[in-house]
Amino acid sequence: MGGAYVTSQIESDVVVVGAGPGGSAAATHLARRGLHVTLLEKATFPRDKVCGDGLTPRAVKQLIRLGIDVSEEAGWKHTEGLRIHGGRIAPFVLPWPELADYPNFGMVCRRTILDERLARHAESQGVTLVEGANVTEPILGPRGRIRGVRTSDDRVYCAPVVVAADGNSSRLGLAMGLHKRDDRPMGVAVRAYYRSPLSEAPHLESWLELWDGAAHQSDLLPGYGWAFPEGDGTVNIGLGMLNSSAAFGHTDYRSLMKRWLFHMPAEWTLDEEHREGPIRGAALPMAFNRQPHYLNGLLLVGDSGGMVNPFNGEGIDYALEAGEMAADAIAEAHYRGHGTPAAEKALQGYPRALQQHFGGYYRLGTIFVRLIGDPRVMKICTTYGLPRRRLMRFVNKLLANLTDSKGGDLDDRIIRTLTRIAPSV
C-alpha cells in the first residue's frame, strides 16, 4: 500500500498516532525506556475533545506514574468523591475510597488543557511531537506487516512498530482490517460548558435518573447525567446513554439535555444564557469493541481498541494504563531485536496483559449494561439500592474500578473474585 511519491521519510523506533491521553502516555513511557518515538497529532494544540473531563483516582495514579505534578498548586482541580442524585432520596456523597493502590482524590481538567499537558510532557521526555500530521494510511511490507504511516502532506513516518491511538473511528485499525464488534456495548454522550457556582464544588455530581419534571417526577428519561466542576467558573454538564436502552439511536440528545436541565435549581445557572459553546456529542466504544489489540506490528490503545469502562463511561484512565502496557511490550520487543520470534512473543503479550487486567471486569460491565438498559431494573436499583449507603459504597468501588489488588476490605475481595471468575471479553 502506498506507492505514491514521497517528499520525506522519517525513521523512528516507534510511531504513535494520536496525541490523546493514551497516545501521549505510550510515547512518554517508551521514551523513558530509551526508544526514539515520533508522536503524530492531526490537530494543533490546544484542541478540544468531547468528554466529561472527570479523572478518577485511577487516572490520577497514572498521571503520577508519568511523572506529572498533580497537586492543586500545579493548577489541578481536585475532587473528594461523588455526589449521587437519584430516586426520591436526598443527594448524598460517596468519598473516594482510602486505598493502598490509588490516591484518595480525583481531578477535573478540560481536555483542551489535559491533552496538551500530556503531549508537552511527552516532548519534555524526548518524544518528537508533530502537530498537524493527519495520517491517511498505513505503509505495509510485503507480508502485510505495518512499517510506517503516510500523512496527508505526503510524509512517511517509518518504524518497526506503530501504536494506533487514533480514537473511536481508528482509521489505522480499519485499514489493517480491524473492525468493531457488534456484540460489545456502545454508548453516546453529549456535553456542554456552563458558567455556574457549581464550578467550585468539591465533588463530581452524578444523576442515576433523569426526570422531565421538577416536583411530580412523572416521566423518566433515558440515560444518566453528570456535572463536573472545572474550578474555572464553569462546569462540564453532560448526559450519556447506552445502546441497551430502547431509546438509543432514536433520541434528540441535545433536546433531551435541555429538557433535563430546565428543572435544575435556578441558582446553578444551568441555562442557555450561561452556556459556553455548543452541546457536542461523541460515541463511547466499550469493553474492547475492536480486537485484536495487536496485529502485524500495530497496537491499539484507548478508544481505538474500545477501552471505555462499560460501568461508568470512563475512558481516560484505561487509555493511560494501556499506553504503559503497550510501552512495556514494545520496549521488550525492541531490546530483544525486532524481526525475531522472541520480539514477536513480547508484542503478543500486550493483548494478554489487557485481558488479564480488564477482561473479566469488562465482562461484568457488559452484563451490567444489559440489566440497566431495562428501565424497570433501573427503577428497582434506585428505589431499593440508593437508600442503603453500605451497598452504595460497594457499588461506587465497583463502578469506578477502585480496589486494592491485594488485601483490602470485604468489598475489594468480592470485586476481585467476581472479576477473576468472569470470562474475559
Coordinates of C-alpha atoms in Angstrom, one line a residue:
M1 CA 0.0 0.0 0.0
G2 CA 1.2 3.5 -0.7
G3 CA 3.3 3.7 -3.8
A4 CA 2.9 7.5 -4.3
Y5 CA 5.8 9.9 -4.5
V6 CA 7.2 10.6 -1.1
T7 CA 8.6 14.0 -0.2
S8 CA 10.3 13.0 3.0
Q9 CA 10.8 10.0 5.2
I10 CA 11.4 9.9 9.0
E11 CA 12.7 6.9 10.8
S12 CA 11.9 6.1 14.5
D13 CA 11.8 3.2 16.9
V14 CA 8.1 3.7 17.3
V15 CA 5.4 5.8 15.7
V16 CA 2.4 6.7 17.8
V17 CA -0.6 8.1 16.0
G18 CA -2.8 10.3 18.1
A19 CA -1.8 12.5 21.0
G20 CA -4.7 12.0 23.3
P21 CA -4.1 10.6 26.8
G22 CA -3.3 7.0 25.6
G23 CA -1.0 8.1 22.8
S24 CA 0.9 10.6 24.9
A25 CA 1.2 8.1 27.8
A26 CA 2.5 5.4 25.5
A27 CA 5.0 7.8 23.9
T28 CA 6.3 9.0 27.3
H29 CA 6.7 5.6 28.7
L30 CA 8.6 4.5 25.6
A31 CA 10.9 7.5 25.7
R32 CA 11.7 6.7 29.3
R33 CA 12.7 3.2 28.2
G34 CA 15.2 4.7 25.8
L35 CA 13.3 4.5 22.5
H36 CA 13.1 7.2 19.8
V37 CA 9.4 8.0 19.5
T38 CA 7.5 10.1 17.0
L39 CA 4.1 11.2 18.2
L40 CA 1.7 12.3 15.4
E41 CA -1.3 14.5 16.1
K42 CA -3.7 15.5 13.3
A43 CA -4.8 18.7 15.0
T44 CA -2.8 21.5 16.6
F45 CA -2.9 22.2 20.3
P46 CA -5.0 23.4 22.1
R47 CA -7.8 21.2 20.6
D48 CA -11.0 20.0 22.2
K49 CA -12.4 16.5 22.6
V50 CA -15.9 15.6 23.8
C51 CA -15.5 14.3 27.3
G52 CA -16.8 14.7 30.8
D53 CA -13.3 15.9 31.9
G54 CA -13.5 13.8 35.1
L55 CA -10.4 12.0 36.3
T56 CA -11.0 9.3 38.9
P57 CA -8.2 8.3 41.4
R58 CA -7.4 5.5 38.9
A59 CA -6.5 8.1 36.3
V60 CA -4.6 10.3 38.8
K61 CA -2.4 7.3 39.7
Q62 CA -1.4 7.0 36.0
L63 CA -0.5 10.7 35.8
I64 CA 1.7 10.3 38.8
R65 CA 3.4 7.3 37.1
L66 CA 4.0 9.6 34.2
G67 CA 5.9 11.9 36.5
I68 CA 3.3 14.7 36.4
D69 CA 2.8 17.0 39.3
V70 CA -0.9 16.6 40.2
S71 CA -1.0 19.0 43.1
E72 CA -3.5 21.8 43.4
E73 CA -0.6 24.1 43.4
A74 CA 0.3 22.9 39.9
G75 CA -3.2 24.1 38.8
W76 CA -5.3 20.9 39.0
K77 CA -8.9 20.9 40.3
H78 CA -9.2 18.1 43.0
T79 CA -12.4 16.3 43.8
E80 CA -13.2 14.4 47.1
G81 CA -15.8 12.0 45.7
L82 CA -19.1 11.6 44.1
R83 CA -22.4 13.1 45.0
I84 CA -25.3 10.9 43.9
H85 CA -28.7 12.1 42.8
G86 CA -31.5 9.6 42.1
G87 CA -34.8 8.2 43.2
R88 CA -36.6 10.2 45.8
I89 CA -34.0 10.5 48.5
A90 CA -31.8 13.5 49.1
P91 CA -28.4 13.6 47.3
F92 CA -25.6 12.1 49.2
V93 CA -21.8 12.0 48.9
L94 CA -19.6 8.9 48.4
P95 CA -16.0 9.9 49.2
W96 CA -13.3 8.3 47.0
P97 CA -12.1 5.2 48.9
E98 CA -9.0 5.1 51.1
L99 CA -6.8 2.6 49.3
A100 CA -3.2 1.5 49.2
D101 CA -3.2 1.3 45.4
Y102 CA -4.8 4.6 44.5
P103 CA -4.8 8.2 45.8
N104 CA -7.9 9.4 47.7
F105 CA -8.7 12.2 45.3
G106 CA -9.8 12.7 41.7
M107 CA -9.5 15.7 39.4
V108 CA -11.3 17.6 36.7
C109 CA -9.5 19.1 33.8
R110 CA -10.7 20.2 30.4
R111 CA -9.4 18.1 27.5
T112 CA -8.2 21.2 25.8
I113 CA -5.8 21.6 28.7
L114 CA -5.2 17.9 29.7
D115 CA -4.3 16.6 26.3
E116 CA -1.8 19.4 25.6
R117 CA -0.2 19.0 29.1
L118 CA 0.3 15.3 28.4
A119 CA 1.7 15.9 24.9
R120 CA 4.1 18.6 26.1
H121 CA 5.2 16.3 28.9
A122 CA 5.9 13.6 26.3
E123 CA 8.0 16.2 24.5
S124 CA 9.9 17.0 27.7
Q125 CA 10.9 13.3 27.9
G126 CA 12.4 13.3 24.4
V127 CA 9.4 12.5 22.2
T128 CA 9.2 14.1 18.8
L129 CA 5.7 15.6 18.6
V130 CA 4.4 16.5 15.2
E131 CA 1.2 18.5 15.2
G132 CA -1.0 18.9 12.1
A133 CA 0.0 15.4 11.0
N134 CA -3.1 13.8 9.5
V135 CA -2.4 10.1 9.0
T136 CA -4.2 8.8 5.9
E137 CA -2.9 5.3 5.5
P138 CA -0.5 2.6 6.8
I139 CA 2.6 1.7 4.9
L140 CA 2.8 -2.1 4.6
G141 CA 5.6 -4.5 4.0
P142 CA 5.3 -7.4 1.5
R143 CA 3.7 -9.7 4.2
G144 CA 1.1 -7.2 5.3
R145 CA 3.1 -6.0 8.4
I146 CA 2.9 -2.3 9.1
R147 CA 6.2 -0.5 8.7
G148 CA 5.0 3.1 9.0
V149 CA 2.3 5.6 8.1
R150 CA 1.7 8.3 5.5
T151 CA 0.2 11.7 6.3
S152 CA -1.9 14.0 4.1
D153 CA 1.1 16.1 3.2
D154 CA 2.8 13.0 1.8
R155 CA 5.3 12.5 4.5
V156 CA 6.2 9.0 5.6
Y157 CA 7.0 8.1 9.2
C158 CA 8.7 4.7 9.4
A159 CA 9.1 2.4 12.4
P160 CA 9.0 -1.4 13.1
V161 CA 6.1 -0.8 15.4
V162 CA 3.1 1.6 15.3
V163 CA 0.7 2.5 18.0
A164 CA -2.8 3.4 16.9
A165 CA -4.2 5.8 19.5
D166 CA -6.4 7.5 16.9
G167 CA -9.8 7.3 18.6
N168 CA -13.1 5.6 18.1
S169 CA -13.1 5.6 14.3
S170 CA -9.4 4.4 14.2
R171 CA -8.6 4.9 10.5
L172 CA -5.4 2.8 11.1
G173 CA -7.3 0.0 12.7
L174 CA -9.8 -0.2 9.9
A175 CA -7.1 -0.1 7.2
M176 CA -5.5 -3.1 8.9
G177 CA -8.7 -5.0 8.8
L178 CA -9.7 -4.5 12.5
H179 CA -13.4 -3.7 12.6
K180 CA -15.8 -3.0 15.5
R181 CA -17.6 -5.9 17.2
D182 CA -21.3 -5.6 17.3
D183 CA -21.6 -7.8 20.4
R184 CA -20.0 -5.1 22.6
P185 CA -21.9 -2.3 24.3
M186 CA -21.7 1.2 22.9
G187 CA -22.7 4.5 24.5
V188 CA -23.2 8.0 23.3
A189 CA -22.5 11.2 25.4
V190 CA -23.3 14.9 24.9
R191 CA -21.8 17.7 26.9
A192 CA -21.5 21.4 27.2
Y193 CA -19.9 24.0 29.5
Y194 CA -21.9 26.4 31.7
R195 CA -20.9 29.3 33.9
S196 CA -22.1 28.1 37.3
P197 CA -21.3 28.4 41.0
L198 CA -21.1 24.6 40.9
S199 CA -17.6 25.1 39.4
E200 CA -16.0 25.2 42.9
A201 CA -17.8 22.2 44.3
P202 CA -15.6 19.6 45.9
H203 CA -17.5 16.6 44.3
L204 CA -18.4 15.2 41.0
E205 CA -22.2 15.3 40.6
S206 CA -23.9 12.2 39.1
W207 CA -27.6 11.6 38.3
L208 CA -28.6 8.0 38.0
E209 CA -32.1 9.0 36.8
L210 CA -33.1 11.9 34.6
W211 CA -36.6 13.4 35.2
D212 CA -38.6 15.6 32.9
G213 CA -40.3 17.5 35.7
A214 CA -39.4 19.1 39.0
A215 CA -41.9 18.1 41.6
H216 CA -44.0 15.2 40.3
Q217 CA -41.1 13.4 38.5
S218 CA -43.6 11.9 36.1
D219 CA -41.5 11.0 33.1
L220 CA -38.3 9.1 33.5
L221 CA -35.9 10.0 30.7
P222 CA -33.3 7.5 29.3
G223 CA -29.7 7.8 30.4
Y224 CA -27.6 9.2 33.2
G225 CA -26.3 12.7 33.8
W226 CA -23.3 14.5 35.3
A227 CA -22.0 17.9 36.4
F228 CA -18.2 18.1 36.9
P229 CA -16.7 21.2 38.4
E230 CA -13.8 22.7 36.4
G231 CA -12.7 25.2 39.1
D232 CA -12.5 28.0 36.5
G233 CA -16.1 29.3 36.9
T234 CA -17.6 26.7 34.6
V235 CA -19.0 23.1 34.9
N236 CA -19.0 20.3 32.4
I237 CA -22.6 19.2 32.1
G238 CA -23.5 16.1 30.1
L239 CA -25.6 13.0 29.8
G240 CA -24.9 9.6 28.4
M241 CA -27.0 6.7 27.1
L242 CA -26.2 3.1 26.4
N243 CA -27.2 1.1 23.4
S244 CA -29.1 -1.4 25.7
S245 CA -31.7 1.4 26.1
A246 CA -34.7 1.2 23.8
A247 CA -34.3 5.0 23.2
F248 CA -30.7 4.6 21.9
G249 CA -30.4 6.0 18.4
H250 CA -33.9 7.4 18.5
T251 CA -33.3 10.4 20.8
D252 CA -32.5 14.0 20.1
Y253 CA -29.8 14.1 22.8
R254 CA -29.3 17.9 22.7
S255 CA -33.1 18.5 23.2
L256 CA -33.1 15.8 25.9
M257 CA -30.3 17.6 27.8
K258 CA -32.1 21.0 27.6
R259 CA -35.3 19.4 29.0
W260 CA -33.4 17.8 31.8
L261 CA -31.5 21.0 32.7
F262 CA -34.7 23.1 32.6
H263 CA -35.7 21.8 36.0
M264 CA -32.4 22.2 37.8
P265 CA -32.1 24.7 40.7
A266 CA -32.1 28.3 39.3
E267 CA -29.1 29.2 41.4
W268 CA -26.9 26.7 39.5
T269 CA -27.5 28.8 36.3
L270 CA -27.5 25.8 34.0
D271 CA -29.5 27.6 31.3
E272 CA -28.9 28.8 27.8
E273 CA -27.9 32.2 28.9
H274 CA -24.9 30.8 30.8
R275 CA -23.9 28.1 28.3
E276 CA -20.5 28.5 26.7
G277 CA -20.2 26.9 23.3
P278 CA -22.3 24.2 21.6
I279 CA -23.6 21.0 23.0
R280 CA -21.4 18.4 21.4
G281 CA -21.6 14.6 21.3
A282 CA -19.4 11.6 20.8
A283 CA -19.5 7.8 20.8
L284 CA -18.2 5.7 23.7
P285 CA -16.7 2.5 22.5
M286 CA -16.8 0.0 25.3
A287 CA -15.5 -3.4 26.5
F288 CA -12.8 -4.0 23.9
N289 CA -15.1 -3.5 20.9
R290 CA -12.2 -3.7 18.4
Q291 CA -9.9 -6.6 18.6
P292 CA -7.2 -8.0 18.4
H293 CA -5.3 -5.3 20.1
Y294 CA -2.1 -6.4 18.4
L295 CA -1.7 -7.4 14.8
N296 CA 1.2 -7.3 12.4
G297 CA 3.2 -4.6 14.2
L298 CA 0.1 -2.5 15.1
L299 CA -1.0 -2.0 18.7
L300 CA -4.4 -0.4 19.6
V301 CA -4.6 1.9 22.6
G302 CA -7.6 3.7 24.1
D303 CA -10.8 4.3 22.2
S304 CA -9.3 2.7 19.0
G305 CA -9.4 -0.6 20.9
G306 CA -12.8 0.1 22.7
M307 CA -11.3 0.6 26.1
V308 CA -14.1 2.6 27.7
N309 CA -15.4 1.2 31.0
P310 CA -19.0 -0.1 30.5
F311 CA -19.9 0.6 34.1
N312 CA -19.4 4.3 34.0
G313 CA -18.2 5.5 30.6
E314 CA -14.7 6.3 31.7
G315 CA -12.0 6.1 29.1
I316 CA -9.1 8.2 30.1
D317 CA -7.7 6.0 32.9
Y318 CA -7.8 2.9 30.7
A319 CA -6.2 4.6 27.8
L320 CA -3.4 5.8 30.2
E321 CA -2.9 2.3 31.6
A322 CA -3.0 0.6 28.2
G323 CA -0.4 3.1 27.0
E324 CA 2.0 1.9 29.7
M325 CA 1.3 -1.8 28.9
A326 CA 1.9 -1.2 25.2
A327 CA 5.2 0.6 26.0
D328 CA 6.3 -2.4 28.2
A329 CA 5.6 -4.8 25.3
I330 CA 7.2 -2.6 22.6
A331 CA 10.3 -1.9 24.7
E332 CA 10.8 -5.6 25.4
A333 CA 10.5 -6.4 21.7
H334 CA 12.9 -3.6 20.8
Y335 CA 15.6 -4.9 23.0
R336 CA 15.0 -8.5 22.0
G337 CA 15.5 -7.5 18.4
H338 CA 12.6 -6.7 16.0
G339 CA 12.0 -9.4 13.5
T340 CA 12.9 -12.2 15.8
P341 CA 10.5 -14.7 17.3
A342 CA 11.3 -13.5 20.8
A343 CA 10.4 -9.9 19.9
E344 CA 7.1 -11.1 18.4
K345 CA 6.3 -13.0 21.5
A346 CA 6.8 -9.8 23.5
L347 CA 4.4 -7.9 21.3
Q348 CA 1.8 -10.7 21.6
G349 CA 2.0 -10.3 25.3
Y350 CA 0.2 -6.9 25.1
P351 CA -3.3 -8.2 24.4
R352 CA -2.8 -10.8 27.0
A353 CA -1.9 -8.2 29.5
L354 CA -5.1 -6.2 28.6
Q355 CA -7.2 -9.3 29.1
Q356 CA -5.6 -10.1 32.4
H357 CA -6.1 -6.6 33.8
F358 CA -9.5 -5.7 32.3
G359 CA -11.1 -8.7 30.6
G360 CA -13.1 -10.1 33.5
Y361 CA -14.1 -6.6 34.7
Y362 CA -15.3 -5.6 31.3
R363 CA -17.3 -8.8 31.1
L364 CA -19.1 -7.9 34.3
G365 CA -19.7 -4.4 32.8
T366 CA -21.4 -5.8 29.7
I367 CA -23.8 -7.7 31.9
F368 CA -24.4 -4.6 33.9
V369 CA -25.2 -2.6 30.7
R370 CA -27.8 -5.2 29.6
L371 CA -29.5 -5.0 33.0
I372 CA -29.8 -1.3 33.4
G373 CA -31.0 -0.9 29.8
D374 CA -34.3 -2.1 31.2
P375 CA -35.9 0.9 33.0
R376 CA -37.8 -1.5 35.3
V377 CA -34.4 -2.8 36.6
M378 CA -33.0 0.7 37.0
K379 CA -36.1 1.7 38.9
I380 CA -35.7 -1.2 41.3
C381 CA -32.0 -0.3 41.7
T382 CA -32.6 3.3 42.6
T383 CA -35.6 2.7 44.8
Y384 CA -34.1 -0.1 46.9
G385 CA -30.4 0.4 46.4
L386 CA -29.8 4.1 46.9
P387 CA -31.1 4.3 50.5
R388 CA -28.5 1.7 51.5
R389 CA -25.3 3.6 52.0
R390 CA -23.3 0.4 52.7
L391 CA -24.4 -1.1 49.4
M392 CA -23.7 2.2 47.6
R393 CA -20.1 2.3 48.9
F394 CA -19.6 -1.2 47.3
V395 CA -21.2 0.0 44.0
N396 CA -19.0 3.1 43.9
K397 CA -15.9 0.9 44.2
L398 CA -17.2 -1.5 41.5
L399 CA -18.3 1.2 39.0
A400 CA -15.1 3.2 39.3
N401 CA -12.9 0.0 39.5
L402 CA -11.2 1.2 42.7
T403 CA -10.0 -1.7 44.8
D404 CA -6.7 -2.8 46.3
S405 CA -5.1 -5.6 44.3
K406 CA -4.0 -7.4 47.5
G407 CA -5.7 -7.4 50.9
G408 CA -8.2 -4.6 51.3
D409 CA -11.6 -4.9 52.8
L410 CA -14.5 -7.3 52.0
D411 CA -15.7 -5.2 49.1
D412 CA -12.3 -5.4 47.5
R413 CA -12.2 -9.2 47.9
I414 CA -15.7 -9.6 46.5
I415 CA -14.9 -7.5 43.4
R416 CA -11.6 -9.2 42.8
T417 CA -13.4 -12.6 43.0
L418 CA -16.1 -11.5 40.6
T419 CA -13.6 -10.2 38.0
R420 CA -11.4 -13.3 38.4
I421 CA -14.2 -15.8 37.7
A422 CA -15.9 -13.8 35.0
P423 CA -14.7 -14.9 31.5
S424 CA -12.7 -12.3 29.6
V425 CA -14.4 -10.4 26.9

